Tab-separated table of C-alpha atoms and ligand atoms in Angstrom:
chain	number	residue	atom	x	y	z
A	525	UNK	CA	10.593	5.066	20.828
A	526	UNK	CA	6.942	4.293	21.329
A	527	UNK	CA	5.383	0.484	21.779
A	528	UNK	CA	1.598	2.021	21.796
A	529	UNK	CA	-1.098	0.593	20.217
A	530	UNK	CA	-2.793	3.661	20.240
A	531	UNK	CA	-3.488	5.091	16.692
A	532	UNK	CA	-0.888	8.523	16.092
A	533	UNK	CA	-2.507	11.823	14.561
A	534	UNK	CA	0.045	13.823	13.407
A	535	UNK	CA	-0.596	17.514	12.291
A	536	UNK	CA	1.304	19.486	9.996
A	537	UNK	CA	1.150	23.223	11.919
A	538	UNK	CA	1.798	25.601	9.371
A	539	UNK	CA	-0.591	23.887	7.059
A	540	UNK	CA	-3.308	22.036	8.711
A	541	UNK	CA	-2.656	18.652	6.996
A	542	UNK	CA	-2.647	16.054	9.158
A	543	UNK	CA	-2.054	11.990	8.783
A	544	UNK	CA	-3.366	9.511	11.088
A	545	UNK	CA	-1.363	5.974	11.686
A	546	UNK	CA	-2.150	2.378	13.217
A	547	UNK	CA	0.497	0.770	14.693
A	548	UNK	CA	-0.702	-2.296	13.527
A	549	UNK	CA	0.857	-2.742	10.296
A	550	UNK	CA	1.978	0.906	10.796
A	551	UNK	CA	-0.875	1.360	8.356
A	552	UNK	CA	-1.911	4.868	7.765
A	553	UNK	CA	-5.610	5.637	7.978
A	554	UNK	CA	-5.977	8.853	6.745
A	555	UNK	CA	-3.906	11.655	4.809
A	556	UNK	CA	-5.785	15.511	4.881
A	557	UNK	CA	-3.937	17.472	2.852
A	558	UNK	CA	-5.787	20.709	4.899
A	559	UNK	CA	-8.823	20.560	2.605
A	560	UNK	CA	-10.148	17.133	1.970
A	561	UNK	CA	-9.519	13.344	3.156
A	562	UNK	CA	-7.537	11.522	0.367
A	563	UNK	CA	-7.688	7.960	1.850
A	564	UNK	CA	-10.585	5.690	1.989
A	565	UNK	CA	-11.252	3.088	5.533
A	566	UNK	CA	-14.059	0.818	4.886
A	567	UNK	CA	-16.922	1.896	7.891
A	568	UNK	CA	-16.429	-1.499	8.939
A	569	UNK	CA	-12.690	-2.141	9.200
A	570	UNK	CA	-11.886	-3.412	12.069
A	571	UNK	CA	-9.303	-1.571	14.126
A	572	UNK	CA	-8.374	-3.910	17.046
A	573	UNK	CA	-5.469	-5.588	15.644
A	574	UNK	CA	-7.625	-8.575	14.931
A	575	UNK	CA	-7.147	-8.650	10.954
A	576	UNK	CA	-5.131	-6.273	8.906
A	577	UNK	CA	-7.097	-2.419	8.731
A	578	UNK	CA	-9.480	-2.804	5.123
A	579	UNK	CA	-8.068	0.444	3.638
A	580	UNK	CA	-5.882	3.268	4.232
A	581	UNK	CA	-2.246	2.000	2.982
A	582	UNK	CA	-1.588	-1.685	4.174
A	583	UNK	CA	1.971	-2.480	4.193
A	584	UNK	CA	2.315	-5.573	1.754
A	585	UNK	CA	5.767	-7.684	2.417
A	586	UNK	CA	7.544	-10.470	2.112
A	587	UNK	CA	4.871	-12.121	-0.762
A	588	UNK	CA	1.773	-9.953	-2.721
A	589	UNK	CA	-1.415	-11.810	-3.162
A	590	UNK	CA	-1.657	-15.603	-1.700
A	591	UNK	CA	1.261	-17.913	-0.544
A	592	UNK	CA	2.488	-20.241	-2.871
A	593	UNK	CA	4.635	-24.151	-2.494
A	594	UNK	CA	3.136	-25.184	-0.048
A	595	UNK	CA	3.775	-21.784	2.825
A	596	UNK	CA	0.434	-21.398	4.502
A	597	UNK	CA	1.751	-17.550	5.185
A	598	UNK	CA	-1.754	-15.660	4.610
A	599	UNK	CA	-2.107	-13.358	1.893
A	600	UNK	CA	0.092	-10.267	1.515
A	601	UNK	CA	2.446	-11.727	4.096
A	602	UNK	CA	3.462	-10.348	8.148
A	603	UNK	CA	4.056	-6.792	7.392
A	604	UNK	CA	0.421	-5.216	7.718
A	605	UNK	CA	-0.768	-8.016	10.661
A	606	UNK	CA	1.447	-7.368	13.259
A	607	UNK	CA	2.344	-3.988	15.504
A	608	UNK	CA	5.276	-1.796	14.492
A	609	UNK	CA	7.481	0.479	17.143
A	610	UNK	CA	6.806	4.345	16.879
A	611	UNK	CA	10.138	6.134	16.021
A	612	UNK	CA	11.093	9.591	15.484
A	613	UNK	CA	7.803	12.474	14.881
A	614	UNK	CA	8.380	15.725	13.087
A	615	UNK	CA	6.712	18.901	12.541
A	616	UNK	CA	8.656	21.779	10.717
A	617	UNK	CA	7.413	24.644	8.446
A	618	UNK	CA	8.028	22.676	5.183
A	619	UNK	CA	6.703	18.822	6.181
A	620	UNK	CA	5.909	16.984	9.051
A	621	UNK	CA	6.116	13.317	9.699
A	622	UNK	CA	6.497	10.438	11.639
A	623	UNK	CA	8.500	6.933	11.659
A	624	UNK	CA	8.102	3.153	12.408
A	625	UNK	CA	9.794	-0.126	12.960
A	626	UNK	CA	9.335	-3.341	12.396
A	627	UNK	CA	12.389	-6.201	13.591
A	628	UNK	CA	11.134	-9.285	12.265
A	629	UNK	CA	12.057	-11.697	15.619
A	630	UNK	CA	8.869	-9.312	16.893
A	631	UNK	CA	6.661	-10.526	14.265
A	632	UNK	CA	4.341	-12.664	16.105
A	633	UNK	CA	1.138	-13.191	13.531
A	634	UNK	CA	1.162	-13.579	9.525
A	635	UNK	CA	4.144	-16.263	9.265
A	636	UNK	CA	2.256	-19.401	8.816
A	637	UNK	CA	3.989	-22.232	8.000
A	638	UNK	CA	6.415	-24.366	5.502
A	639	UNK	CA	8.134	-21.552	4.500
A	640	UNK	CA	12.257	-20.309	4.975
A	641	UNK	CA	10.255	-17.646	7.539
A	642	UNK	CA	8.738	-19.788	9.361
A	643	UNK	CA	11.617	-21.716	9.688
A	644	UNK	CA	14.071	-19.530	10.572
A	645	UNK	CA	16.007	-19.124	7.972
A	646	UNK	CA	15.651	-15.525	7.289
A	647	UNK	CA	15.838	-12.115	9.142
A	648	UNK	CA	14.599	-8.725	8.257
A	649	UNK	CA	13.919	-4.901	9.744
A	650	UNK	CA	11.666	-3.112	8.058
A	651	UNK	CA	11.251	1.074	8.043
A	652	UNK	CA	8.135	3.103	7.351
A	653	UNK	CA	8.820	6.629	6.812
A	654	UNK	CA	6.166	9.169	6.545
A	655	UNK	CA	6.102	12.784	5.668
A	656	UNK	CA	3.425	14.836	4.628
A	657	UNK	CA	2.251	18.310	4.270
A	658	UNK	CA	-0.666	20.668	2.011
A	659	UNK	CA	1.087	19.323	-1.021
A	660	UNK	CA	2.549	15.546	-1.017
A	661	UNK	CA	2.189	12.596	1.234
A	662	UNK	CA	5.600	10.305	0.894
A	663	UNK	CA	5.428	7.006	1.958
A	664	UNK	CA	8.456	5.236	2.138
A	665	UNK	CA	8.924	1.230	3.204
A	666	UNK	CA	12.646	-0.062	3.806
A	667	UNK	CA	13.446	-3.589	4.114
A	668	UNK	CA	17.226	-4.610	5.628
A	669	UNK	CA	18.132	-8.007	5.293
A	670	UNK	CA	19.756	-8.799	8.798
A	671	UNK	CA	20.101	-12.343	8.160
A	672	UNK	CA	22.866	-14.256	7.262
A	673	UNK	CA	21.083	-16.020	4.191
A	674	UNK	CA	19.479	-14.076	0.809
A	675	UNK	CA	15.589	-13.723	0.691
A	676	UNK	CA	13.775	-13.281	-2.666
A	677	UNK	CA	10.312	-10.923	-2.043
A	678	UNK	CA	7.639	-9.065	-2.994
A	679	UNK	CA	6.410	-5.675	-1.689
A	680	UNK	CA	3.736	-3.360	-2.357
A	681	UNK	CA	1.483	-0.438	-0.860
A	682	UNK	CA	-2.154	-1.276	-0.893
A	683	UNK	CA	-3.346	2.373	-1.140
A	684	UNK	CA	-6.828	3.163	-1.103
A	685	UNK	CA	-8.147	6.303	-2.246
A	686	UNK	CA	-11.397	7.704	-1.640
A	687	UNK	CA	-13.681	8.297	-4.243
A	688	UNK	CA	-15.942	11.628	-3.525
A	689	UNK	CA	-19.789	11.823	-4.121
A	690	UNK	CA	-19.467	7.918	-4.191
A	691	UNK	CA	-18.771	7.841	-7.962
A	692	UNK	CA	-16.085	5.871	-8.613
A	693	UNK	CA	-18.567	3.634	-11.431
A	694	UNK	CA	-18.735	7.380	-13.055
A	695	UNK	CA	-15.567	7.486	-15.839
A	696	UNK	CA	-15.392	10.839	-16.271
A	697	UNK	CA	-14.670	11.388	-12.385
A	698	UNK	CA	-13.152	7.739	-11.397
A	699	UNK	CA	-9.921	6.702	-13.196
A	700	UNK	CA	-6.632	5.718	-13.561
A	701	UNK	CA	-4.499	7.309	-16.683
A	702	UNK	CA	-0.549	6.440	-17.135
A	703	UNK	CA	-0.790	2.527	-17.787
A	704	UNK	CA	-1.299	2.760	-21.154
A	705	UNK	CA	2.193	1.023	-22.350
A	706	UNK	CA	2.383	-1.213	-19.547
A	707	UNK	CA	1.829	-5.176	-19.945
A	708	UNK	CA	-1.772	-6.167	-18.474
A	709	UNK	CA	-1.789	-9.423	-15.928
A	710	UNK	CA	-6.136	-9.574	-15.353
A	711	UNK	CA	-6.825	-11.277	-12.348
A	712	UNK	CA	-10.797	-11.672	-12.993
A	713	UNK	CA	-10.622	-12.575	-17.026
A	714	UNK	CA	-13.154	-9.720	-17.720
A	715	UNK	CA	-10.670	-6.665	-18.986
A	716	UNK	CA	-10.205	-5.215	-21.988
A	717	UNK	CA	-7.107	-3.695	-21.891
A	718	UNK	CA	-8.122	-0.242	-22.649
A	719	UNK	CA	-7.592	3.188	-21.256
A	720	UNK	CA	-7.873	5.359	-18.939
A	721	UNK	CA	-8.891	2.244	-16.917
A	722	UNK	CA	-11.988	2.535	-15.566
A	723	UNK	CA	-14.841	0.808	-12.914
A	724	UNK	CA	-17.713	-1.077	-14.688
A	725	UNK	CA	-17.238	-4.337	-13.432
A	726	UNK	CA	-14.908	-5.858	-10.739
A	727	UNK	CA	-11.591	-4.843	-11.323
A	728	UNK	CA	-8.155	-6.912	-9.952
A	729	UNK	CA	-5.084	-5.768	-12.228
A	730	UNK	CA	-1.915	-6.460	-12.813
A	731	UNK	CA	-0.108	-3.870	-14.841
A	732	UNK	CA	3.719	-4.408	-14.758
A	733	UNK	CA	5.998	-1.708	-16.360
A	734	UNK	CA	8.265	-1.437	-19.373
A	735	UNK	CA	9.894	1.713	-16.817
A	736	UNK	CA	11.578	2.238	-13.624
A	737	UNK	CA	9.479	5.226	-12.271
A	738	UNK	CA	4.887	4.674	-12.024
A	739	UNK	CA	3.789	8.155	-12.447
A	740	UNK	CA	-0.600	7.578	-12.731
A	741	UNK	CA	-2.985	10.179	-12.549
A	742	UNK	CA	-6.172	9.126	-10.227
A	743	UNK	CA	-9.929	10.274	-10.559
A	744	UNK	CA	-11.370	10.972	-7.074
A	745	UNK	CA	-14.799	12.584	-8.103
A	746	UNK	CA	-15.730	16.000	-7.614
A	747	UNK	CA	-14.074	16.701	-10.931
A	748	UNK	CA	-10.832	16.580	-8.472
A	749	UNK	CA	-7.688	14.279	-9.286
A	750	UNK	CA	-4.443	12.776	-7.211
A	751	UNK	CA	-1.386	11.886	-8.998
A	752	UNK	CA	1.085	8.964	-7.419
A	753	UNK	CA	4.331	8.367	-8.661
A	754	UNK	CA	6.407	5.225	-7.200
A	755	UNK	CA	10.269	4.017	-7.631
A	756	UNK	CA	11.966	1.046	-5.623
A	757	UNK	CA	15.708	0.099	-5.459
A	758	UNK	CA	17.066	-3.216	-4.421
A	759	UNK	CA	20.555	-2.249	-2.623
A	760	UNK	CA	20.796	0.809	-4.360
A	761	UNK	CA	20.164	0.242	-7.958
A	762	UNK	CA	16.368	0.944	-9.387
A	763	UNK	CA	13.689	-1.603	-10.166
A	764	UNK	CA	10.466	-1.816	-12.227
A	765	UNK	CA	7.631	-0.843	-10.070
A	766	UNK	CA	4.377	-2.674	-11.013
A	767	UNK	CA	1.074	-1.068	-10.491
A	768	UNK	CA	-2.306	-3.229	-9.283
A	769	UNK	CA	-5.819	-1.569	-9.775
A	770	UNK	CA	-8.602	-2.830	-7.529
A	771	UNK	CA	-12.114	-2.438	-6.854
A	772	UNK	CA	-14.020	-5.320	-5.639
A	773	UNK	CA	-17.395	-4.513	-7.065
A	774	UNK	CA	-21.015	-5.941	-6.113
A	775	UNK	CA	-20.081	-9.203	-5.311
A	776	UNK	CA	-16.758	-9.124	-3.749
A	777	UNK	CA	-18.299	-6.073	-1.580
A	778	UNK	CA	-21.197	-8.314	0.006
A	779	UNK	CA	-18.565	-10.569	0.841
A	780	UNK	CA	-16.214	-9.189	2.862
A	781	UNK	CA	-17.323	-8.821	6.001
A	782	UNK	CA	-15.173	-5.974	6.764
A	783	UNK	CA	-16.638	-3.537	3.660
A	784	UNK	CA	-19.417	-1.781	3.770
A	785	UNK	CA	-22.431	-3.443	1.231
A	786	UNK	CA	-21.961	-0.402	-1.287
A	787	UNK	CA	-18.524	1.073	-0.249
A	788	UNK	CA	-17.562	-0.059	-3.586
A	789	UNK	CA	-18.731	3.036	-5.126
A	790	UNK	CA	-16.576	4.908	-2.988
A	791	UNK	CA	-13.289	4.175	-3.603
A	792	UNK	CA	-10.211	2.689	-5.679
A	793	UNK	CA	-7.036	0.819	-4.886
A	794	UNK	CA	-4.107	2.034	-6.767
A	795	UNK	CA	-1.013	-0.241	-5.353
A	796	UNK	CA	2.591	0.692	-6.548
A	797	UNK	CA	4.640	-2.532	-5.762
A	798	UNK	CA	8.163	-4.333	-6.691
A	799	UNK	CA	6.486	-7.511	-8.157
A	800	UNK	CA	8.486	-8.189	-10.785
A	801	UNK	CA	11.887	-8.356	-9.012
A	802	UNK	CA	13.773	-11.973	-9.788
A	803	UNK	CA	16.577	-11.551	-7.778
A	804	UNK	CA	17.103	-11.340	-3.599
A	805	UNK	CA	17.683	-9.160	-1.422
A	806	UNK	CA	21.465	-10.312	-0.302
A	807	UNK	CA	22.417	-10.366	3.644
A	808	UNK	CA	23.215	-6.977	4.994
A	809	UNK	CA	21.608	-5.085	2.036
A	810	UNK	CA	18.303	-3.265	1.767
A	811	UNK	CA	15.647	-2.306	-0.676
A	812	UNK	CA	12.975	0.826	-0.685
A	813	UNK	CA	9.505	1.514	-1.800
A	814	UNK	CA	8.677	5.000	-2.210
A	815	UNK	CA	5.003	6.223	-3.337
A	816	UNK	CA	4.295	9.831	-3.034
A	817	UNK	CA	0.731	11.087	-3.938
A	818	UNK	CA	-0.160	15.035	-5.018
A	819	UNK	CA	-3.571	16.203	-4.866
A	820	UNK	CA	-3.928	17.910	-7.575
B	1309	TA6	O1	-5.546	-5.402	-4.448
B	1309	TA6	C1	-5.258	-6.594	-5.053
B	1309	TA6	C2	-5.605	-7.780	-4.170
B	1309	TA6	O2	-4.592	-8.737	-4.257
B	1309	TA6	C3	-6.968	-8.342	-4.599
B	1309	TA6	O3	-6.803	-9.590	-5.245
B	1309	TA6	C4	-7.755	-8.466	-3.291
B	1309	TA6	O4	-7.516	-9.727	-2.700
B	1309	TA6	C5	-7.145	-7.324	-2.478
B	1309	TA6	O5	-5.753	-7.407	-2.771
B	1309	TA6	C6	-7.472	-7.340	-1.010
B	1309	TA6	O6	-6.765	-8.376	-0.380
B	1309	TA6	P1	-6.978	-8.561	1.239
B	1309	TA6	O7	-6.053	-9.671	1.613
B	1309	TA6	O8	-6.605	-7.249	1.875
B	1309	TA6	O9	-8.439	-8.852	1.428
């Protein structure tokens, strides 16, 4: 058990792959499957625990998107804006691999106010697994209610892929195919609900499934692809796993300050989360989140 703030590389011997984690948020920067980076980090992401890391996978829990009656917990809640404790590493011939931990009475940053969290009323531990070689990276979030009272949620990972030769506006090498029969929530008001989904304008989707499993196919340029499937359980029994697609185009780009001008043409957010859920998680149970991505 490791309290370092110290971002992990882990390599995968017999292979070459290698993964690279942040403590903070446990959010991993990088996945190298032995012949090319999948994962995109903006060049200006700041790395110093200051804000949560603009790309890799940013761990997305208790609430998605902004807080609502009233909390003022920021966006996409405590789990990627706060350091997790390094667990158990791995490297055999097959996979290698690496855990973290999060207790939530170490949670220090991303509670805000007026809300049962920041009151007290709920507890939580919450697992990131990793394991990875040439083949597959598995990410795998666990949340354990170790409160005494029920908490409804959210949870989602914020994947970002990198998009080679910086043509992620190009459809024929940036896109996202599987979401065809799934119902469309547009964020910005400008989609047509068409398919394979592809970058022409700013793009903040919703797409929340009629299945249990996501199973998308992703564009990365070069004429290359990566395909993600995704399944959750709440204490043992599947859930719909909703799928957001974002890029935040021209305008959105100049105005983060923590994303390069143009970076927009370089990559693509494809986000498997439980979104969708209307239940809680009960004291003493958990629920998972498990995205694995192939390059293909
Ligand atoms: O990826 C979907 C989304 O909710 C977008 O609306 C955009 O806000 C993005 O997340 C990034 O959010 P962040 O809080 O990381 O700046």
């Amino acid at each position: 058990m490791s309290m370092t703030k110290d971002i992990q590389t882990i390599q995968h011997s017999a292979s070459g792959a290698s993964i690279q984690v942040h403590p903070f948020g446990a959010t991993v920067l990088s996945y190298n499957n032995g012949k090319k980076e999948i994962l995109f980090v903006s060049e200006s992401a700041l790395l110093d625990g200051s804000k949560p890391v603009r790309g890799g996978i940013p761990l997305v829990f208790p609430i998605f998107g902004p807080p609502s009656n009233g909390s003022t917990m920021p966006q996409h809640g405590f789990a990627r804006r706060n350091y997790w404790t390094q667990k158990q590493t791995f490297d055999t011939t097959t996979s290698a691999g690496i855990s973290f931990e999060l207790d939530f009475q170490d949670v220090s940053a991303g509670i805000g106010e007026q809300n049962p969290w920041a009151n007290g009323d709920f507890n939580c531990k919450l697992q990131l697994e990793l394991e990875f070689g040439p083949e597959q990276l598995t990410t795998k979030l666990s949340i354990r209610n170790t409160g005494s009272k029920a908490f409804p949620f959210q949870t989602l990972l914020h994947t970002y892929y990198t998009i080679q030769g910086k043509a992620a506006l190009d459809p024929s090498q940036c896109y996202v195919k599987g979401l065809e029969r799934y119902k469309l929530i547009d964020k910005v008001g400008n989609a047509i609900d068409k398919h394979p989904i592809i970058i022409e304008a700013e793009v903040d989707r919703v797409y929340d499934s009629p299945t249990k499993q996501l199973d998308v196919t992703i564009g990365v340029g070069n004429n290359e692809a990566v395909r993600m499937t995704a399944m959750g359980e709440v204490d043992e029994v599947s859930v719909p796993v909703s799928c957001v697609v974002w890029n935040p185009y021209v305008e959105k780009a100049a105005n983060m300050s923590d994303f390069g001008n143009d970076q927009y043409q370089e990559m693509i957010c494809v986000e498997p989360g439980i979104l969708t859920y209307d239940g809680v998680l009960e004291a003493t149970k958990q629920a998972s989140l498990t995205q694995t991505v192939f390059p293909l």
